[in-house]
Structures are given as structure tokens and as C-alpha cells.
Amino acid sequence: MDPLQEANGTFALNLLKILGEDSSKNVFLSPMSISSALAMVFMGAKGTTASQMAQALALDKCSGNGGGDVHQ
């Protein structure tokens, strides 16, 4: 599997686990839209913020440089 696809899948499952913790409410979301929006923000992030975003988006395992080339 492509590392970026795996990262998107991991992010989607982690997001659903967090948002689905409250079983009294229905959850409707588009993980691809959320991940795309956060990836655009990630491209402008630097330092600690960039590394934290890469970890949250599961991009830190996507490539050798912390997911910095996901836009290519």
C-alpha cells in the first residue's frame, strides 16, 4: 500500500475513534476533507507545530523527512 494512503487511513480511523467515543450522538464526517484541509495547513507549518501535525496526520511514518514531501 502507498504510504500516503496508509497515513490517510490511519488518520481517518484515529479521528473516528476520538469522535465516536460519545455513543449518545451520531457521527458524520469526511476524513478525506479534514485531512486535505489539515495537510494544506501542514505545508505552511514549521518546527514543533509541523512535527505535531505530521504525527496527528500519521505523516511522520509516510516518508523519511516527516511527511514534508506529501504534496509531490
mmCIF file of C-alpha atoms in Angstrom:
data_model
loop_
_atom_site.group_PDB
_atom_site.id
_atom_site.type_symbol
_atom_site.label_atom_id
_atom_site.label_comp_id
_atom_site.label_asym_id
_atom_site.label_seq_id
_atom_site.Cartn_x
_atom_site.Cartn_y
_atom_site.Cartn_z
ATOM 1 C CA MET A 1 0.000 0.000 0.000
ATOM 2 C CA ASP A 2 1.147 3.529 -0.756
ATOM 3 C CA PRO A 3 2.482 5.222 2.422
ATOM 4 C CA LEU A 4 0.246 8.271 1.904
ATOM 5 C CA GLN A 5 -2.857 6.084 1.577
ATOM 6 C CA GLU A 6 -1.859 4.258 4.735
ATOM 7 C CA ALA A 7 -1.360 7.576 6.559
ATOM 8 C CA ASN A 8 -4.798 8.807 5.437
ATOM 9 C CA GLY A 9 -6.396 5.558 6.600
ATOM 10 C CA THR A 10 -4.659 5.730 9.967
ATOM 11 C CA PHE A 11 -5.737 9.356 10.421
ATOM 12 C CA ALA A 12 -9.345 8.515 9.498
ATOM 13 C CA LEU A 13 -9.541 5.618 11.952
ATOM 14 C CA ASN A 14 -7.939 7.616 14.766
ATOM 15 C CA LEU A 15 -10.335 10.505 14.132
ATOM 16 C CA LEU A 16 -13.356 8.193 14.151
ATOM 17 C CA LYS A 17 -12.206 6.590 17.418
ATOM 18 C CA ILE A 18 -11.948 10.002 19.081
ATOM 19 C CA LEU A 19 -15.183 11.440 17.686
ATOM 20 C CA GLY A 20 -17.090 8.203 18.273
ATOM 21 C CA GLU A 21 -16.283 7.998 21.986
ATOM 22 C CA ASP A 22 -19.629 9.593 22.859
ATOM 23 C CA SER A 23 -22.033 6.825 21.844
ATOM 24 C CA SER A 24 -25.078 9.002 22.559
ATOM 25 C CA LYS A 25 -24.504 11.036 19.388
ATOM 26 C CA ASN A 26 -24.291 10.188 15.706
ATOM 27 C CA VAL A 27 -21.058 10.949 13.883
ATOM 28 C CA PHE A 28 -20.956 12.077 10.257
ATOM 29 C CA LEU A 29 -17.653 13.238 8.825
ATOM 30 C CA SER A 30 -15.470 13.271 5.753
ATOM 31 C CA PRO A 31 -11.988 12.209 6.844
ATOM 32 C CA MET A 32 -10.586 12.998 3.397
ATOM 33 C CA SER A 33 -11.836 16.594 3.548
ATOM 34 C CA ILE A 34 -10.480 17.068 7.064
ATOM 35 C CA SER A 35 -7.140 15.508 6.192
ATOM 36 C CA SER A 36 -6.866 17.604 2.993
ATOM 37 C CA ALA A 37 -7.542 20.842 4.866
ATOM 38 C CA LEU A 38 -5.065 19.964 7.613
ATOM 39 C CA ALA A 39 -2.462 18.926 5.013
ATOM 40 C CA MET A 40 -2.685 22.399 3.453
ATOM 41 C CA VAL A 41 -2.089 23.960 6.870
ATOM 42 C CA PHE A 42 0.736 21.466 7.480
ATOM 43 C CA MET A 43 2.555 22.686 4.363
ATOM 44 C CA GLY A 44 2.919 26.125 5.989
ATOM 45 C CA ALA A 45 3.829 24.853 9.446
ATOM 46 C CA LYS A 46 7.373 24.776 10.812
ATOM 47 C CA GLY A 47 9.218 23.376 13.802
ATOM 48 C CA THR A 48 7.272 21.830 16.650
ATOM 49 C CA THR A 49 3.919 22.595 15.034
ATOM 50 C CA ALA A 50 4.924 20.769 11.848
ATOM 51 C CA SER A 51 6.152 17.720 13.739
ATOM 52 C CA GLN A 52 2.981 17.593 15.863
ATOM 53 C CA MET A 53 0.787 17.914 12.774
ATOM 54 C CA ALA A 54 2.771 15.208 10.974
ATOM 55 C CA GLN A 55 2.240 12.928 13.953
ATOM 56 C CA ALA A 56 -1.505 13.678 14.151
ATOM 57 C CA LEU A 57 -1.956 13.152 10.406
ATOM 58 C CA ALA A 58 0.181 9.970 10.586
ATOM 59 C CA LEU A 59 2.541 11.528 8.028
ATOM 60 C CA ASP A 60 5.572 11.039 10.255
ATOM 61 C CA LYS A 61 5.706 7.434 9.003
ATOM 62 C CA CYS A 62 4.956 8.429 5.408
ATOM 63 C CA SER A 63 8.458 9.461 4.354
ATOM 64 C CA GLY A 64 11.920 9.897 5.735
ATOM 65 C CA ASN A 65 11.607 13.643 6.309
ATOM 66 C CA GLY A 66 8.495 13.782 8.470
ATOM 67 C CA GLY A 67 5.952 13.870 5.652
ATOM 68 C CA GLY A 68 7.336 17.053 4.143
ATOM 69 C CA ASP A 69 7.011 15.837 0.564
ATOM 70 C CA VAL A 70 3.387 14.647 0.606
ATOM 71 C CA HIS A 71 2.417 17.393 -1.858
ATOM 72 C CA GLN A 72 4.593 15.903 -4.619
#
